[in-house]
Amino acid sequence: METYTTDDALTTMGFGRFQALVLVYAGIGWVAESMELMLLSFLGPFIREEWNLSPQNESMISSVVFAGMLLGACSWGFVSDKYGRRTGLLLSTIFTSGMGFLSALSPNYLCLVALRFLVGVGVGGSHVFTSWFLEFVPAKNRGTCMIVLSLFWTLGTILEASLAWVVLPVLNWRWLLAFTAIPCFLLLPFFGLTPESPRYLCVQNRMSDATDVLERMASANQSALPPGVLTYHRETNVDHDTLASESECLLPVRAKDCTIDDAKSSEYDSLAALRTLLSHNLLRSTLLLWLVFFSNSFAYYGIVLLTSQLSDANKSCASGVIFGLHQKDTNIYKDTFITSLAEIPGLLLSAVLVDWFGRKASMWSMMFACCAFLGPLIFHENELLTTILLFGARACAMGSFTILCLYAPEVYPSYVRSTGAGIATAIGRVGGVVCPVVAVAMLRGCNQMGALVVFEVVLCFAAVACMFFPVETKGRGMD
């Protein structure tokens, strides 16, 4: 009897209307996360004025969101690998939207901090949207599709800056919190139409359900499935001491059919998943991914924070004025809007590189390019040159981050894919927490050279780590 795998089916059907609808749904999830994070650029000064907060308490509002995202990234990954991608999407969406609206009603500072932490927990599940979407995409289209998905992130940053520009001068910060939670609510009415990932269904030995999803895809794309019966090939668990063994395990060319015993062995718990990620076959990829996620998040969120401060560093430090005060005028909205546009050329560049040079080379080359843009800022530059250099650095940081988010789900097997990507994303959130404490604090202390050196060192370590990734996933099947 003829058989075919999920990869065979996706290759035969190609990218069509079905995947486009899945892309839009996942993209709205990314818009929601982007808006919740960009909100932090505007919220602090208004909260500080209303409740007479210290600068430390003001910065705590941002830190607790990243801390919540760290917890959420791990938790939602475990949920989606054990109970299904759809379950992870639904619960994280309800949690984010609910906590977002409640935070707009916060009666005091402590209540707001607690609720924003919970918002961070919900937003931490955004990586499930990525894993879910990529499991519907043929191998040859994954690079381009991930770039298109990342455009939704940039759309979210631009939308939040525009929303703040309109809402804050007329209303107050509570209305901004409420409006920012709307994209999550838009996902809920359409949840019943979202399909479960056929790869996840195969891992659970639910072959008939997986076949039904693939048949829906074929009908929507006006194509046909390959002849035969759907079968699932489990990754071969080999244990050699050579580099080839890891490549073979992660992206195998040999496999065996899934049996009842395999289905039983896929009974999932978080500790077993963590042991798998740190096993001999996956250890090198896991540790390198953690390092690169931390470094890339540190650089990206740091550049976003520096954009509104670095151009004024020379004047503030030279004149002896306290540095780092935010002025609530249209400049902060305008600057955030303009610098958000830097991500568009970064995404276009990564779209060209990712399927041309491969994932690894694209990541390390863009990280070194980001270092090159930040390098001159070690010394004081005029405002125009500072803006141009930060524009280029943010474009490169966004491009490399996008490719990294593509690479992480590709490198793990299906039964730990969402968990592996979730933990790596959580490690990245640590970079987002540490960045303002280390680099931005140094800048506020008029130590511009020290702050920029930190960015340069972190990015160089990440670029070198990318060179040592053991597997190139360009054009390879996800299972």
Short mmCIF file of C-alpha atoms in Angstrom, two decimals:
data_model
loop_
_atom_site.label_atom_id
_atom_site.label_comp_id
_atom_site.label_asym_id
_atom_site.label_seq_id
_atom_site.Cartn_x
_atom_site.Cartn_y
_atom_site.Cartn_z
CA MET A 1 0.00 0.00 0.00
CA GLU A 2 1.28 3.44 -0.91
CA THR A 3 1.89 5.87 1.94
CA TYR A 4 2.74 9.53 2.29
CA THR A 5 3.85 11.80 5.15
CA THR A 6 2.66 15.25 6.19
CA ASP A 7 5.66 16.79 4.43
CA ASP A 8 4.76 14.93 1.24
CA ALA A 9 1.19 16.21 1.45
CA LEU A 10 2.24 19.82 2.08
CA THR A 11 4.75 19.71 -0.78
CA THR A 12 2.12 18.34 -3.15
CA MET A 13 -0.55 20.88 -2.17
CA GLY A 14 1.80 23.87 -1.96
CA PHE A 15 1.02 27.19 -0.28
CA GLY A 16 -2.55 28.26 -0.96
CA ARG A 17 -5.71 29.83 0.41
CA PHE A 18 -5.80 27.61 3.49
CA GLN A 19 -2.32 28.62 4.65
CA ALA A 20 -3.07 32.27 3.88
CA LEU A 21 -6.00 32.20 6.34
CA VAL A 22 -3.84 30.50 8.97
CA LEU A 23 -1.21 33.19 8.36
CA VAL A 24 -3.69 36.00 9.02
CA TYR A 25 -4.89 34.37 12.25
CA ALA A 26 -1.35 33.83 13.53
CA GLY A 27 -0.40 37.32 12.37
CA ILE A 28 -3.08 38.94 14.53
CA GLY A 29 -1.56 37.08 17.48
CA TRP A 30 1.79 38.69 16.69
CA VAL A 31 0.16 42.12 16.34
CA ALA A 32 -1.25 41.67 19.85
CA GLU A 33 2.15 40.83 21.36
CA SER A 34 3.87 43.66 19.54
CA MET A 35 1.30 46.20 20.73
CA GLU A 36 1.54 45.04 24.35
CA LEU A 37 5.33 45.46 24.27
CA MET A 38 5.40 48.80 22.45
CA LEU A 39 2.85 50.05 24.98
CA LEU A 40 5.68 50.08 27.53
CA SER A 41 7.34 52.95 25.66
CA PHE A 42 4.40 55.25 26.45
CA LEU A 43 2.91 54.00 29.72
CA GLY A 44 5.66 54.81 32.25
CA PRO A 45 5.61 58.65 32.31
CA PHE A 46 1.82 58.79 32.69
CA ILE A 47 1.79 56.25 35.53
CA ARG A 48 4.64 58.06 37.27
CA GLU A 49 2.76 61.36 37.18
CA GLU A 50 -0.59 59.98 38.34
CA TRP A 51 0.76 58.00 41.31
CA ASN A 52 3.95 60.01 41.99
CA LEU A 53 6.26 57.02 41.41
CA SER A 54 10.03 56.83 41.65
CA PRO A 55 12.01 56.01 38.47
CA GLN A 56 12.64 52.51 39.86
CA ASN A 57 8.93 51.84 40.31
CA GLU A 58 8.27 53.22 36.84
CA SER A 59 10.75 50.80 35.25
CA MET A 60 9.25 47.92 37.26
CA ILE A 61 6.14 48.04 35.06
CA SER A 62 8.25 47.06 32.06
CA SER A 63 10.31 44.47 33.92
CA VAL A 64 7.30 42.55 35.26
CA VAL A 65 5.86 42.21 31.75
CA PHE A 66 9.05 40.55 30.53
CA ALA A 67 9.17 38.39 33.67
CA GLY A 68 5.62 37.26 32.96
CA MET A 69 6.50 36.51 29.35
CA LEU A 70 9.38 34.35 30.57
CA LEU A 71 6.97 32.24 32.62
CA GLY A 72 4.34 32.22 29.91
CA ALA A 73 6.72 31.19 27.13
CA CYS A 74 7.61 28.00 29.01
CA SER A 75 4.08 27.27 30.26
CA TRP A 76 2.21 27.69 26.97
CA GLY A 77 4.83 25.60 25.18
CA PHE A 78 4.18 22.70 27.55
CA VAL A 79 0.40 23.13 27.18
CA SER A 80 0.48 23.16 23.37
CA ASP A 81 2.72 20.08 23.15
CA LYS A 82 0.60 18.10 25.61
CA TYR A 83 -2.95 19.23 24.86
CA GLY A 84 -2.64 20.56 21.32
CA ARG A 85 -1.72 23.75 19.51
CA ARG A 86 -5.33 24.96 19.42
CA THR A 87 -5.67 24.62 23.19
CA GLY A 88 -2.51 26.64 23.73
CA LEU A 89 -3.73 29.34 21.34
CA LEU A 90 -7.18 29.60 22.95
CA LEU A 91 -6.06 29.72 26.58
CA SER A 92 -3.23 32.20 26.00
CA THR A 93 -5.53 34.47 23.96
CA ILE A 94 -8.29 34.51 26.60
CA PHE A 95 -5.74 35.11 29.34
CA THR A 96 -4.05 38.00 27.53
CA SER A 97 -7.24 39.81 26.54
CA GLY A 98 -8.85 39.39 29.96
CA MET A 99 -5.85 40.60 31.94
CA GLY A 100 -5.30 43.45 29.47
CA PHE A 101 -8.77 44.86 30.04
CA LEU A 102 -8.60 44.36 33.80
CA SER A 103 -5.28 46.23 33.97
CA ALA A 104 -7.04 49.29 32.52
CA LEU A 105 -9.20 49.32 35.66
CA SER A 106 -6.30 49.09 38.14
CA PRO A 107 -7.07 51.14 41.27
CA ASN A 108 -3.44 51.45 42.38
CA TYR A 109 0.15 50.82 41.39
CA LEU A 110 0.55 47.36 42.96
CA CYS A 111 -2.60 46.10 41.27
CA LEU A 112 -1.36 47.40 37.92
CA VAL A 113 2.03 45.68 38.35
CA ALA A 114 0.35 42.38 39.20
CA LEU A 115 -2.05 42.55 36.25
CA ARG A 116 0.67 43.58 33.78
CA PHE A 117 2.69 40.60 34.97
CA LEU A 118 -0.28 38.37 34.12
CA VAL A 119 -0.60 40.09 30.72
CA GLY A 120 3.04 39.16 30.16
CA VAL A 121 2.24 35.54 31.02
CA GLY A 122 -0.48 35.51 28.35
CA VAL A 123 1.61 37.30 25.72
CA GLY A 124 4.37 34.74 26.35
CA GLY A 125 2.28 32.25 24.37
CA SER A 126 2.77 34.10 21.10
CA HIS A 127 5.46 31.63 19.99
CA VAL A 128 2.74 28.97 19.80
CA PHE A 129 1.27 30.94 16.90
CA THR A 130 4.62 30.60 15.12
CA SER A 131 4.97 26.83 15.65
CA TRP A 132 1.32 26.27 14.73
CA PHE A 133 1.55 28.29 11.52
CA LEU A 134 4.86 26.80 10.33
CA GLU A 135 3.49 23.27 10.72
CA PHE A 136 1.09 24.00 7.85
CA VAL A 137 3.72 25.42 5.49
CA PRO A 138 5.73 23.44 2.88
CA ALA A 139 9.48 23.39 3.46
CA LYS A 140 10.30 25.52 0.41
CA ASN A 141 7.95 28.30 1.58
CA ARG A 142 8.82 28.44 5.28
CA GLY A 143 11.51 31.11 5.02
CA THR A 144 9.40 33.56 3.05
CA CYS A 145 6.29 32.85 5.11
CA MET A 146 8.10 33.57 8.36
CA ILE A 147 9.20 36.92 6.98
CA VAL A 148 5.62 37.73 5.98
CA LEU A 149 4.41 36.71 9.45
CA SER A 150 6.98 39.08 10.97
CA LEU A 151 5.44 41.95 9.03
CA PHE A 152 2.52 41.65 11.43
CA TRP A 153 4.91 42.40 14.29
CA THR A 154 6.03 45.60 12.57
CA LEU A 155 2.38 46.43 11.86
CA GLY A 156 1.72 46.12 15.60
CA THR A 157 4.53 48.53 16.52
CA ILE A 158 3.29 51.10 14.01
CA LEU A 159 -0.33 50.62 15.09
CA GLU A 160 0.52 51.09 18.79
CA ALA A 161 2.51 54.28 18.11
CA SER A 162 -0.40 55.62 16.06
CA LEU A 163 -2.91 54.60 18.73
CA ALA A 164 -0.90 56.31 21.48
CA TRP A 165 -0.55 59.41 19.31
CA VAL A 166 -4.35 59.63 19.01
CA VAL A 167 -5.52 58.39 22.42
CA LEU A 168 -3.13 59.81 25.01
CA PRO A 169 -3.47 63.53 24.21
CA VAL A 170 -7.28 63.26 24.31
CA LEU A 171 -8.08 60.53 26.83
CA ASN A 172 -5.72 58.81 29.31
CA TRP A 173 -3.51 55.76 29.71
CA ARG A 174 -6.38 53.52 30.84
CA TRP A 175 -8.08 53.89 27.46
CA LEU A 176 -4.80 53.02 25.75
CA LEU A 177 -4.55 49.79 27.78
CA ALA A 178 -8.12 48.86 26.83
CA PHE A 179 -7.69 49.57 23.12
CA THR A 180 -4.41 47.65 23.06
CA ALA A 181 -6.19 44.49 24.25
CA ILE A 182 -8.66 44.53 21.34
CA PRO A 183 -6.55 42.47 18.84
CA CYS A 184 -6.66 39.49 21.19
CA PHE A 185 -10.45 39.67 21.38
CA LEU A 186 -10.63 39.68 17.59
CA LEU A 187 -9.14 36.17 17.58
CA LEU A 188 -11.81 34.57 19.79
CA PRO A 189 -14.85 34.64 17.42
CA PHE A 190 -12.89 32.81 14.72
CA PHE A 191 -11.31 30.19 16.98
CA GLY A 192 -13.87 27.54 16.01
CA LEU A 193 -12.61 27.67 12.42
CA THR A 194 -8.95 27.12 13.30
CA PRO A 195 -7.59 23.62 12.53
CA GLU A 196 -5.34 21.55 14.74
CA SER A 197 -1.83 21.00 13.41
CA PRO A 198 -1.70 17.76 11.36
CA ARG A 199 1.85 17.18 12.60
CA TYR A 200 0.67 17.29 16.22
CA LEU A 201 -2.19 14.92 15.39
CA CYS A 202 0.26 12.48 13.83
CA VAL A 203 2.47 12.57 16.92
CA GLN A 204 -0.63 11.65 18.96
CA ASN A 205 -1.35 8.78 16.52
CA ARG A 206 -4.63 10.46 15.49
CA MET A 207 -4.06 9.66 11.84
CA SER A 208 -7.71 9.93 10.76
CA ASP A 209 -8.00 13.41 12.28
CA ALA A 210 -4.75 14.46 10.60
CA THR A 211 -6.04 13.14 7.28
CA ASP A 212 -9.26 15.16 7.69
CA VAL A 213 -7.25 18.36 8.21
CA LEU A 214 -5.11 17.65 5.16
CA GLU A 215 -8.22 16.97 3.08
CA ARG A 216 -9.65 20.35 4.15
CA MET A 217 -6.37 21.97 3.10
CA ALA A 218 -6.43 20.23 -0.28
CA SER A 219 -10.03 21.32 -0.87
CA ALA A 220 -9.31 24.94 0.06
CA ASN A 221 -6.19 25.01 -2.11
CA GLN A 222 -7.98 23.28 -5.00
CA SER A 223 -5.39 20.53 -5.09
CA ALA A 224 -5.18 16.84 -4.25
CA LEU A 225 -3.40 14.75 -1.65
CA PRO A 226 -0.75 12.23 -2.72
CA PRO A 227 -2.10 8.73 -3.40
CA GLY A 228 -2.10 6.28 -0.53
CA VAL A 229 -2.50 6.46 3.23
CA LEU A 230 -1.06 9.04 5.62
CA THR A 231 1.69 7.67 7.84
CA TYR A 232 3.87 9.21 10.52
CA HIS A 233 7.62 8.69 10.59
CA ARG A 234 9.05 9.12 14.05
CA GLU A 235 12.55 10.55 14.38
CA THR A 236 15.18 7.86 14.78
CA ASN A 237 16.72 8.03 18.24
CA VAL A 238 20.38 7.42 17.59
CA ASP A 239 23.22 8.18 19.93
CA HIS A 240 26.61 8.63 18.36
CA ASP A 241 29.48 10.88 19.27
CA THR A 242 29.77 12.50 15.87
CA LEU A 243 28.19 15.73 14.69
CA ALA A 244 26.29 13.82 12.06
CA SER A 245 24.30 12.00 14.74
CA GLU A 246 22.69 15.22 15.91
CA SER A 247 21.83 16.24 12.38
CA GLU A 248 20.35 12.81 11.78
CA CYS A 249 18.21 13.00 14.90
CA LEU A 250 16.94 16.54 14.38
CA LEU A 251 16.23 16.35 10.67
CA PRO A 252 16.35 12.67 9.76
CA VAL A 253 16.66 10.98 6.42
CA ARG A 254 15.84 7.59 7.92
CA ALA A 255 12.74 6.94 9.96
CA LYS A 256 10.39 4.27 11.18
CA ASP A 257 6.61 4.11 11.12
CA CYS A 258 4.74 5.21 14.20
CA THR A 259 3.33 2.22 16.07
CA ILE A 260 1.05 1.86 19.08
CA ASP A 261 4.14 1.71 21.28
CA ASP A 262 5.34 4.98 19.79
CA ALA A 263 2.00 6.58 20.51
CA LYS A 264 2.19 5.46 24.12
CA SER A 265 5.73 6.77 24.42
CA SER A 266 4.53 10.18 23.24
CA GLU A 267 2.54 10.63 26.46
CA TYR A 268 3.87 13.98 27.38
CA ASP A 269 4.95 15.80 30.51
CA SER A 270 7.10 18.85 31.01
CA LEU A 271 10.01 17.11 32.74
CA ALA A 272 10.26 14.53 29.98
CA ALA A 273 10.28 17.33 27.41
CA LEU A 274 13.05 19.16 29.23
CA ARG A 275 15.09 15.95 29.46
CA THR A 276 14.62 15.50 25.71
CA LEU A 277 15.80 19.03 24.98
CA LEU A 278 18.90 18.49 27.12
CA SER A 279 19.61 14.99 25.84
CA HIS A 280 22.86 14.17 24.08
CA ASN A 281 21.32 14.53 20.63
CA LEU A 282 19.74 17.95 21.21
CA LEU A 283 21.97 19.50 23.87
CA ARG A 284 24.24 21.48 21.54
CA SER A 285 21.38 22.97 19.54
CA THR A 286 19.41 23.79 22.69
CA LEU A 287 22.22 25.60 24.49
CA LEU A 288 23.24 27.57 21.41
CA LEU A 289 19.62 28.57 20.78
CA TRP A 290 19.31 29.80 24.37
CA LEU A 291 22.44 31.91 23.99
CA VAL A 292 21.37 33.43 20.68
CA PHE A 293 17.80 34.13 21.83
CA PHE A 294 19.12 35.89 24.95
CA SER A 295 21.60 37.97 22.95
CA ASN A 296 19.22 38.87 20.13
CA SER A 297 16.46 39.91 22.53
CA PHE A 298 18.97 41.94 24.53
CA ALA A 299 20.05 43.76 21.38
CA TYR A 300 16.61 44.26 19.80
CA TYR A 301 14.79 45.58 22.87
CA GLY A 302 17.85 47.60 23.84
CA ILE A 303 17.88 49.35 20.46
CA VAL A 304 14.16 50.09 20.81
CA LEU A 305 14.79 51.69 24.21
CA LEU A 306 17.88 53.56 23.05
CA THR A 307 16.08 55.10 20.10
CA SER A 308 14.27 57.63 22.31
CA GLN A 309 17.34 58.44 24.42
CA LEU A 310 20.63 58.05 22.60
CA SER A 311 20.16 60.96 20.20
CA ASP A 312 19.89 63.33 23.20
CA ALA A 313 22.72 61.79 25.21
CA ASN A 314 25.37 64.29 24.14
CA LYS A 315 23.31 67.36 25.05
CA SER A 316 22.04 65.96 28.34
CA CYS A 317 25.38 64.76 29.65
CA ALA A 318 27.30 67.78 28.40
CA SER A 319 24.89 70.24 30.00
CA GLY A 320 24.64 68.35 33.27
CA VAL A 321 20.88 67.88 32.94
CA ILE A 322 19.51 64.70 34.44
CA PHE A 323 19.34 62.23 31.59
CA GLY A 324 16.47 59.93 30.79
CA LEU A 325 13.44 62.11 31.53
CA HIS A 326 10.60 61.51 29.08
CA GLN A 327 8.84 64.50 27.57
CA LYS A 328 5.20 63.84 26.84
CA ASP A 329 4.94 65.59 23.52
CA THR A 330 4.44 64.43 19.97
CA ASN A 331 8.18 63.75 19.51
CA ILE A 332 8.09 60.44 21.35
CA TYR A 333 5.21 59.19 19.19
CA LYS A 334 6.82 60.48 16.02
CA ASP A 335 10.22 58.95 16.83
CA THR A 336 8.71 55.59 17.70
CA PHE A 337 6.65 55.62 14.51
CA ILE A 338 9.65 56.41 12.30
CA THR A 339 12.05 53.93 13.90
CA SER A 340 9.42 51.19 13.68
CA LEU A 341 9.57 51.60 9.91
CA ALA A 342 13.22 50.45 10.06
CA GLU A 343 11.96 46.90 10.57
CA ILE A 344 10.45 46.77 7.07
CA PRO A 345 13.80 46.90 5.17
CA GLY A 346 15.19 44.47 7.74
CA LEU A 347 12.42 42.00 6.96
CA LEU A 348 12.86 42.45 3.21
CA LEU A 349 16.60 41.82 3.51
CA SER A 350 16.08 38.70 5.61
CA ALA A 351 13.50 37.46 3.07
CA VAL A 352 16.18 37.62 0.38
CA LEU A 353 18.92 36.04 2.49
CA VAL A 354 17.09 33.28 4.37
CA ASP A 355 16.41 30.98 1.41
CA TRP A 356 19.46 32.08 -0.53
CA PHE A 357 22.32 31.76 1.97
CA GLY A 358 20.49 29.62 4.53
CA ARG A 359 19.38 30.25 8.10
CA LYS A 360 22.76 30.16 9.84
CA ALA A 361 24.69 32.44 7.48
CA SER A 362 21.80 34.91 7.34
CA MET A 363 21.66 35.19 11.12
CA TRP A 364 25.36 35.71 11.80
CA SER A 365 25.82 38.09 8.88
CA MET A 366 22.97 40.34 10.04
CA MET A 367 24.25 40.29 13.62
CA PHE A 368 27.70 41.40 12.50
CA ALA A 369 26.03 44.10 10.38
CA CYS A 370 24.15 45.27 13.48
CA CYS A 371 27.51 45.51 15.29
CA ALA A 372 28.86 47.60 12.42
CA PHE A 373 25.96 50.08 12.69
CA LEU A 374 26.29 50.37 16.47
CA GLY A 375 30.09 50.66 16.43
CA PRO A 376 30.36 54.40 15.59
CA LEU A 377 27.89 55.18 18.38
CA ILE A 378 30.57 54.26 20.93
CA PHE A 379 31.74 57.82 20.29
CA HIS A 380 29.40 60.81 20.40
CA GLU A 381 27.80 61.52 17.03
CA ASN A 382 25.44 64.24 15.81
CA GLU A 383 21.69 63.63 15.97
CA LEU A 384 21.18 62.89 12.26
CA LEU A 385 23.98 60.31 12.09
CA THR A 386 22.80 58.75 15.35
CA THR A 387 19.30 58.32 13.93
CA ILE A 388 20.61 56.79 10.69
CA LEU A 389 22.87 54.33 12.54
CA LEU A 390 20.08 53.29 14.92
CA PHE A 391 17.75 52.85 11.94
CA GLY A 392 20.23 50.43 10.32
CA ALA A 393 20.92 48.60 13.60
CA ARG A 394 17.23 48.04 14.27
CA ALA A 395 16.66 46.76 10.74
CA CYS A 396 19.46 44.18 11.14
CA ALA A 397 18.35 43.20 14.65
CA MET A 398 14.79 42.63 13.44
CA GLY A 399 15.97 40.60 10.45
CA SER A 400 18.17 38.28 12.49
CA PHE A 401 15.49 37.90 15.17
CA THR A 402 12.94 36.88 12.53
CA ILE A 403 15.21 34.21 11.07
CA LEU A 404 15.94 32.93 14.58
CA CYS A 405 12.20 32.56 15.26
CA LEU A 406 11.99 30.53 12.05
CA TYR A 407 15.01 28.37 12.84
CA ALA A 408 13.96 27.32 16.38
CA PRO A 409 10.74 25.45 15.41
CA GLU A 410 12.50 23.87 12.42
CA VAL A 411 15.33 22.38 14.45
CA TYR A 412 13.18 20.47 16.97
CA PRO A 413 11.07 17.34 16.33
CA SER A 414 7.30 17.69 16.50
CA TYR A 415 6.72 16.18 19.94
CA VAL A 416 8.89 18.85 21.66
CA ARG A 417 8.76 21.61 19.04
CA SER A 418 6.51 24.05 20.88
CA THR A 419 8.19 23.38 24.22
CA GLY A 420 11.68 23.84 22.77
CA ALA A 421 10.74 27.06 21.01
CA GLY A 422 8.91 28.25 24.12
CA ILE A 423 11.84 27.75 26.49
CA ALA A 424 14.21 29.41 24.02
CA THR A 425 11.80 32.34 23.76
CA ALA A 426 11.66 32.51 27.55
CA ILE A 427 15.45 32.74 27.73
CA GLY A 428 15.14 35.62 25.27
CA ARG A 429 12.79 37.39 27.66
CA VAL A 430 15.56 37.32 30.25
CA GLY A 431 17.58 39.38 27.79
CA GLY A 432 14.70 41.85 27.62
CA VAL A 433 14.66 42.14 31.42
CA VAL A 434 18.44 42.49 31.78
CA CYS A 435 18.93 44.98 28.94
CA PRO A 436 17.54 48.14 30.61
CA VAL A 437 19.24 47.24 33.89
CA VAL A 438 22.67 46.93 32.28
CA ALA A 439 22.99 48.96 29.09
CA VAL A 440 20.32 51.65 29.41
CA ALA A 441 21.26 52.36 33.03
CA MET A 442 24.86 52.89 31.91
CA LEU A 443 23.66 55.31 29.25
CA ARG A 444 21.66 57.29 31.78
CA GLY A 445 24.83 57.49 33.82
CA CYS A 446 26.49 59.19 30.81
CA ASN A 447 28.60 56.10 30.10
CA GLN A 448 27.70 55.87 26.42
CA MET A 449 30.87 54.04 25.47
CA GLY A 450 30.37 51.34 28.10
CA ALA A 451 26.72 50.83 27.11
CA LEU A 452 27.51 50.41 23.42
CA VAL A 453 30.46 48.09 24.15
CA VAL A 454 28.05 45.81 26.02
CA PHE A 455 25.82 45.64 22.94
CA GLU A 456 28.80 44.94 20.66
CA VAL A 457 30.12 42.10 22.84
CA VAL A 458 26.70 40.46 23.23
CA LEU A 459 26.01 40.58 19.48
CA CYS A 460 29.45 39.21 18.59
CA PHE A 461 28.96 36.24 20.93
CA ALA A 462 25.57 35.55 19.34
CA ALA A 463 26.97 35.75 15.79
CA VAL A 464 29.74 33.29 16.61
CA ALA A 465 27.21 30.97 18.27
CA CYS A 466 25.17 30.94 15.05
CA MET A 467 28.21 29.67 13.18
CA PHE A 468 28.33 26.64 15.50
CA PHE A 469 24.72 25.57 15.05
CA PRO A 470 25.06 21.89 14.02
CA VAL A 471 22.15 21.84 11.55
CA GLU A 472 21.21 23.97 8.55
CA THR A 473 17.42 23.66 8.13
CA LYS A 474 17.05 25.37 4.75
CA GLY A 475 14.77 23.28 2.55
CA ARG A 476 14.56 20.39 5.03
CA GLY A 477 11.45 18.67 6.31
CA MET A 478 10.31 19.62 9.83
CA ASP A 479 10.06 15.93 10.78
#
